[in-house]
PDB file of C-alpha atoms in Angstrom:
ATOM      1  CA  VAL A   1       0.000   0.000   0.000  1.00 53.00           C
ATOM      2  CA  LEU A   2       1.345   3.423  -0.924  1.00 53.00           C
ATOM      3  CA  HIS A   3       1.075   6.100   1.727  1.00 55.00           C
ATOM      4  CA  GLN A   4       0.967   9.782   0.912  1.00 57.00           C
ATOM      5  CA  ALA A   5       4.007  11.685   2.142  1.00 60.00           C
ATOM      6  CA  ASP A   6       3.204  15.239   1.041  1.00 58.00           C
ATOM      7  CA  LYS A   7       6.355  17.234   0.491  1.00 60.00           C
ATOM      8  CA  GLY A   8       4.476  20.272  -0.764  1.00 63.00           C
ATOM      9  CA  LEU A   9       6.232  20.397  -4.133  1.00 65.00           C
ATOM     10  CA  THR A  10       5.837  23.667  -5.986  1.00 69.00           C
ATOM     11  CA  ALA A  11       6.712  22.248  -9.431  1.00 73.00           C
ATOM     12  CA  ASP A  12       6.816  18.938 -11.271  1.00 83.00           C
ATOM     13  CA  ALA A  13       8.980  16.244  -9.731  1.00 87.00           C
ATOM     14  CA  THR A  14      11.709  15.353 -12.217  1.00 89.00           C
ATOM     15  CA  ALA A  15      13.688  12.618 -10.507  1.00 93.00           C
ATOM     16  CA  LEU A  16      13.519  10.192  -7.598  1.00 94.00           C
ATOM     17  CA  TRP A  17      16.162   7.705  -6.475  1.00 96.00           C
ATOM     18  CA  GLY A  18      17.026   5.978  -3.240  1.00 97.00           C
ATOM     19  CA  SER A  19      19.439   3.470  -1.790  1.00 97.00           C
ATOM     20  CA  SER A  20      17.215   2.394   1.126  1.00 97.00           C
ATOM     21  CA  ASP A  21      14.046   3.215   3.033  1.00 94.00           C
ATOM     22  CA  ALA A  22      16.096   5.771   4.999  1.00 96.00           C
ATOM     23  CA  ASP A  23      17.975   7.354   2.095  1.00 97.00           C
ATOM     24  CA  ALA A  24      16.233   8.850  -0.937  1.00 96.00           C
ATOM     25  CA  TRP A  25      16.602  11.906  -3.159  1.00 96.00           C
ATOM     26  CA  LEU A  26      13.863  13.882  -4.952  1.00 94.00           C
ATOM     27  CA  SER A  27      14.191  16.810  -7.367  1.00 93.00           C
ATOM     28  CA  GLU A  28      11.775  19.322  -8.803  1.00 89.00           C
ATOM     29  CA  ASN A  29      12.467  21.909 -11.482  1.00 80.00           C
ATOM     30  CA  ALA A  30      12.005  25.668 -11.530  1.00 69.00           C
ATOM     31  CA  GLY A  31       8.786  26.091  -9.613  1.00 62.00           C
ATOM     32  CA  MET A  32       8.361  28.836  -7.063  1.00 62.00           C
ATOM     33  CA  GLY A  33      11.871  29.722  -5.912  1.00 68.00           C
ATOM     34  CA  GLY A  34      13.679  27.746  -8.620  1.00 77.00           C
ATOM     35  CA  PRO A  35      14.832  24.107  -8.764  1.00 87.00           C
ATOM     36  CA  LYS A  36      15.030  22.178  -5.526  1.00 89.00           C
ATOM     37  CA  THR A  37      16.474  18.854  -4.373  1.00 93.00           C
ATOM     38  CA  TYR A  38      15.339  17.089  -1.204  1.00 93.00           C
ATOM     39  CA  HIS A  39      16.773  14.244   0.859  1.00 95.00           C
ATOM     40  CA  TRP A  40      14.737  11.657   2.792  1.00 93.00           C
ATOM     41  CA  ASP A  41      16.456  10.382   5.936  1.00 94.00           C
ATOM     42  CA  GLY A  42      13.813   7.865   6.929  1.00 93.00           C
ATOM     43  CA  GLY A  43      11.800  10.351   8.939  1.00 91.00           C
ATOM     44  CA  ARG A  44      11.476  13.548   6.956  1.00 90.00           C
ATOM     45  CA  TRP A  45      12.326  15.363   3.739  1.00 90.00           C
ATOM     46  CA  THR A  46      14.807  18.246   3.928  1.00 91.00           C
ATOM     47  CA  GLN A  47      15.926  20.530   1.131  1.00 92.00           C
ATOM     48  CA  ASP A  48      19.581  20.223   0.136  1.00 95.00           C
ATOM     49  CA  THR A  49      20.641  23.575  -1.331  1.00 92.00           C
ATOM     50  CA  ARG A  50      24.092  22.336  -2.366  1.00 94.00           C
ATOM     51  CA  VAL A  51      22.787  20.751  -5.586  1.00 93.00           C
ATOM     52  CA  MET A  52      23.192  23.252  -8.438  1.00 89.00           C
ATOM     53  CA  GLY A  53      20.837  23.743 -11.371  1.00 87.00           C
ATOM     54  CA  ASN A  54      17.836  21.855 -12.652  1.00 90.00           C
ATOM     55  CA  VAL A  55      18.080  18.120 -12.009  1.00 93.00           C
ATOM     56  CA  TYR A  56      16.664  15.894 -14.756  1.00 93.00           C
ATOM     57  CA  CYS A  57      17.629  12.489 -13.376  1.00 95.00           C
ATOM     58  CA  LEU A  58      19.041  10.847 -10.251  1.00 97.00           C
ATOM     59  CA  ALA A  59      20.946   7.588  -9.910  1.00 98.00           C
ATOM     60  CA  GLY A  60      23.570   5.999  -7.742  1.00 97.00           C
ATOM     61  CA  SER A  61      25.483   2.871  -6.908  1.00 97.00           C
ATOM     62  CA  SER A  62      25.027   3.447  -3.156  1.00 97.00           C
ATOM     63  CA  GLY A  63      24.054   6.129  -0.657  1.00 97.00           C
ATOM     64  CA  ALA A  64      27.654   7.363  -0.856  1.00 97.00           C
ATOM     65  CA  ASP A  65      27.667   7.556  -4.680  1.00 98.00           C
ATOM     66  CA  VAL A  66      24.710   9.591  -5.967  1.00 98.00           C
ATOM     67  CA  TRP A  67      24.552  11.345  -9.338  1.00 98.00           C
ATOM     68  CA  ALA A  68      22.205  14.209 -10.317  1.00 97.00           C
ATOM     69  CA  GLY A  69      22.057  15.017 -14.051  1.00 95.00           C
ATOM     70  CA  SER A  70      21.930  18.679 -15.031  1.00 93.00           C
ATOM     71  CA  ASN A  71      22.774  20.879 -18.056  1.00 91.00           C
ATOM     72  CA  GLN A  72      26.034  19.538 -19.556  1.00 89.00           C
ATOM     73  CA  ALA A  73      27.057  18.608 -16.011  1.00 94.00           C
ATOM     74  CA  VAL A  74      26.378  16.329 -13.088  1.00 97.00           C
ATOM     75  CA  ASN A  75      26.277  16.944  -9.379  1.00 97.00           C
ATOM     76  CA  ARG A  76      27.878  14.073  -7.498  1.00 97.00           C
ATOM     77  CA  TYR A  77      27.348  13.172  -3.835  1.00 98.00           C
ATOM     78  CA  ASN A  78      29.941  11.143  -1.917  1.00 97.00           C
ATOM     79  CA  GLY A  79      27.926  10.636   1.261  1.00 96.00           C
ATOM     80  CA  SER A  80      28.742  14.035   2.763  1.00 96.00           C
ATOM     81  CA  THR A  81      29.330  16.648   0.046  1.00 96.00           C
ATOM     82  CA  TRP A  82      28.090  17.435  -3.464  1.00 96.00           C
ATOM     83  CA  THR A  83      30.571  18.280  -6.244  1.00 96.00           C
ATOM     84  CA  ARG A  84      29.584  19.749  -9.604  1.00 96.00           C
ATOM     85  CA  MET A  85      31.360  18.087 -12.523  1.00 96.00           C
ATOM     86  CA  MET A  86      31.240  19.726 -15.955  1.00 96.00           C
ATOM     87  CA  ILE A  87      31.292  17.307 -18.882  1.00 96.00           C
ATOM     88  CA  PRO A  88      33.896  18.402 -21.458  1.00 96.00           C
ATOM     89  CA  ALA A  89      32.606  19.631 -24.824  1.00 93.00           C
ATOM     90  CA  SER A  90      35.077  17.239 -26.462  1.00 95.00           C
ATOM     91  CA  THR A  91      32.761  14.345 -25.484  1.00 95.00           C
ATOM     92  CA  GLY A  92      29.996  15.737 -27.690  1.00 92.00           C
ATOM     93  CA  VAL A  93      27.618  16.345 -24.772  1.00 93.00           C
ATOM     94  CA  THR A  94      25.674  19.510 -25.566  1.00 90.00           C
ATOM     95  CA  GLY A  95      22.321  18.876 -23.903  1.00 89.00           C
ATOM     96  CA  TYR A  96      21.100  18.119 -20.430  1.00 91.00           C
ATOM     97  CA  ILE A  97      21.843  14.783 -18.791  1.00 94.00           C
ATOM     98  CA  ARG A  98      18.666  12.740 -19.249  1.00 92.00           C
ATOM     99  CA  SER A  99      19.657   9.366 -17.826  1.00 95.00           C
ATOM    100  CA  ILE A 100      22.382   7.875 -15.621  1.00 97.00           C
ATOM    101  CA  ALA A 101      23.357   4.291 -14.820  1.00 97.00           C
ATOM    102  CA  ALA A 102      25.854   4.205 -11.955  1.00 97.00           C
ATOM    103  CA  ILE A 103      27.707   0.929 -11.433  1.00 97.00           C
ATOM    104  CA  SER A 104      30.321   2.043  -8.898  1.00 97.00           C
ATOM    105  CA  PRO A 105      32.097   5.251  -7.843  1.00 96.00           C
ATOM    106  CA  ASN A 106      34.535   4.593 -10.690  1.00 97.00           C
ATOM    107  CA  GLU A 107      32.043   3.643 -13.395  1.00 97.00           C
ATOM    108  CA  ALA A 108      28.887   5.361 -14.582  1.00 97.00           C
ATOM    109  CA  TYR A 109      27.149   5.924 -17.921  1.00 96.00           C
ATOM    110  CA  LEU A 110      25.326   9.154 -18.770  1.00 95.00           C
ATOM    111  CA  ALA A 111      23.087  10.027 -21.739  1.00 92.00           C
ATOM    112  CA  ASP A 112      22.341  13.576 -22.788  1.00 91.00           C
ATOM    113  CA  SER A 113      19.184  14.940 -24.409  1.00 88.00           C
ATOM    114  CA  ASN A 114      20.804  14.696 -27.861  1.00 86.00           C
ATOM    115  CA  GLY A 115      21.563  10.985 -27.690  1.00 85.00           C
ATOM    116  CA  VAL A 116      25.237  11.202 -26.705  1.00 90.00           C
ATOM    117  CA  VAL A 117      26.381   8.577 -24.192  1.00 91.00           C
ATOM    118  CA  VAL A 118      29.504   9.063 -22.074  1.00 95.00           C
ATOM    119  CA  LYS A 119      31.239   6.892 -19.506  1.00 96.00           C
ATOM    120  CA  TRP A 120      32.847   8.058 -16.254  1.00 98.00           C
ATOM    121  CA  ASP A 121      35.896   5.853 -15.626  1.00 97.00           C
ATOM    122  CA  GLY A 122      36.851   7.265 -12.240  1.00 97.00           C
ATOM    123  CA  THR A 123      39.013  10.029 -13.672  1.00 97.00           C
ATOM    124  CA  ALA A 124      37.385  11.358 -16.858  1.00 97.00           C
ATOM    125  CA  PHE A 125      34.309  11.319 -19.083  1.00 98.00           C
ATOM    126  CA  LYS A 126      34.721   9.548 -22.433  1.00 97.00           C
ATOM    127  CA  ARG A 127      32.242   9.202 -25.272  1.00 94.00           C
ATOM    128  CA  VAL A 128      30.798   5.731 -25.836  1.00 90.00           C
ATOM    129  CA  ASP A 129      29.971   4.368 -29.290  1.00 82.00           C
ATOM    130  CA  ILE A 130      26.457   2.954 -28.953  1.00 76.00           C
ATOM    131  CA  GLY A 131      26.375   1.548 -32.474  1.00 70.00           C
ATOM    132  CA  TYR A 132      23.916   4.120 -33.825  1.00 67.00           C
ATOM    133  CA  ALA A 133      24.196   7.649 -35.137  1.00 59.00           C
ATOM    134  CA  THR A 134      23.252  10.076 -32.400  1.00 56.00           C
ATOM    135  CA  THR A 135      20.544  12.344 -33.648  1.00 55.00           C
ATOM    136  CA  THR A 136      17.823  13.388 -31.265  1.00 55.00           C
ATOM    137  CA  TYR A 137      16.997  10.618 -28.825  1.00 55.00           C
ATOM    138  CA  SER A 138      15.708  13.035 -26.211  1.00 62.00           C
ATOM    139  CA  ASN A 139      14.188  10.312 -24.061  1.00 70.00           C
ATOM    140  CA  MET A 140      17.256   8.131 -23.651  1.00 80.00           C
ATOM    141  CA  ALA A 141      17.208   5.538 -20.893  1.00 87.00           C
ATOM    142  CA  LEU A 142      20.161   3.653 -19.459  1.00 91.00           C
ATOM    143  CA  TYR A 143      20.424   0.494 -17.384  1.00 91.00           C
ATOM    144  CA  ALA A 144      23.583  -1.238 -16.217  1.00 91.00           C
ATOM    145  CA  ALA A 145      23.473  -4.609 -14.500  1.00 90.00           C
ATOM    146  CA  ASP A 146      27.269  -4.529 -14.267  1.00 91.00           C
ATOM    147  CA  SER A 147      30.313  -3.365 -16.262  1.00 90.00           C
ATOM    148  CA  ASN A 148      29.716  -5.987 -18.940  1.00 89.00           C
ATOM    149  CA  ASN A 149      25.988  -5.480 -19.402  1.00 89.00           C
ATOM    150  CA  VAL A 150      24.934  -1.903 -20.206  1.00 89.00           C
ATOM    151  CA  TRP A 151      21.683  -1.137 -22.039  1.00 87.00           C
ATOM    152  CA  VAL A 152      20.805   2.060 -23.927  1.00 85.00           C
ATOM    153  CA  ALA A 153      17.253   2.717 -25.161  1.00 83.00           C
ATOM    154  CA  GLY A 154      15.609   5.560 -27.028  1.00 77.00           C
ATOM    155  CA  ARG A 155      13.166   6.223 -29.859  1.00 73.00           C
ATOM    156  CA  GLY A 156      13.924   3.494 -32.388  1.00 71.00           C
ATOM    157  CA  LEU A 157      17.060   2.482 -30.511  1.00 71.00           C
ATOM    158  CA  LEU A 158      17.944  -0.443 -28.263  1.00 76.00           C
ATOM    159  CA  SER A 159      21.604  -1.224 -27.794  1.00 75.00           C
ATOM    160  CA  ASN A 160      23.430  -3.553 -25.431  1.00 77.00           C
ATOM    161  CA  ARG A 161      27.099  -2.971 -24.674  1.00 68.00           C
ATOM    162  CA  ARG A 162      28.795  -6.217 -23.615  1.00 63.00           C
TER     163      ARG A 162
END
């Protein structure tokens, strides 16, 4: 049974991700007062003002490795602090980060709103060849079971990287 836990959002919720029943993240975009990100600690929601920009997706490999996709950047949480990481233009990322699949702190895949997929290898972002021309796959979705099984889906696109 779902129970209502009214947060009093002032805009549309854009992302929700959690590592446990006592650790979840929720974002809303540019409503009254601009974009907001909240953290659930098992008892209540509190706003976390350290997350910068609109957040379009949330993902993580644990409560100490949380990613928040933004415009040509990600905010990354290590369990205590958020760090904003710009994605280099050389990767081809020009849109907002639409989907993230985080495998570990040293491996994550990100897709932007123009169909470009990049991989974080623990030190840098690198473009990933998904086997298709990247045009406008604005609703890209990523799933990673592990390092050897990464799925990319979009309009007319389904690719598995093994």
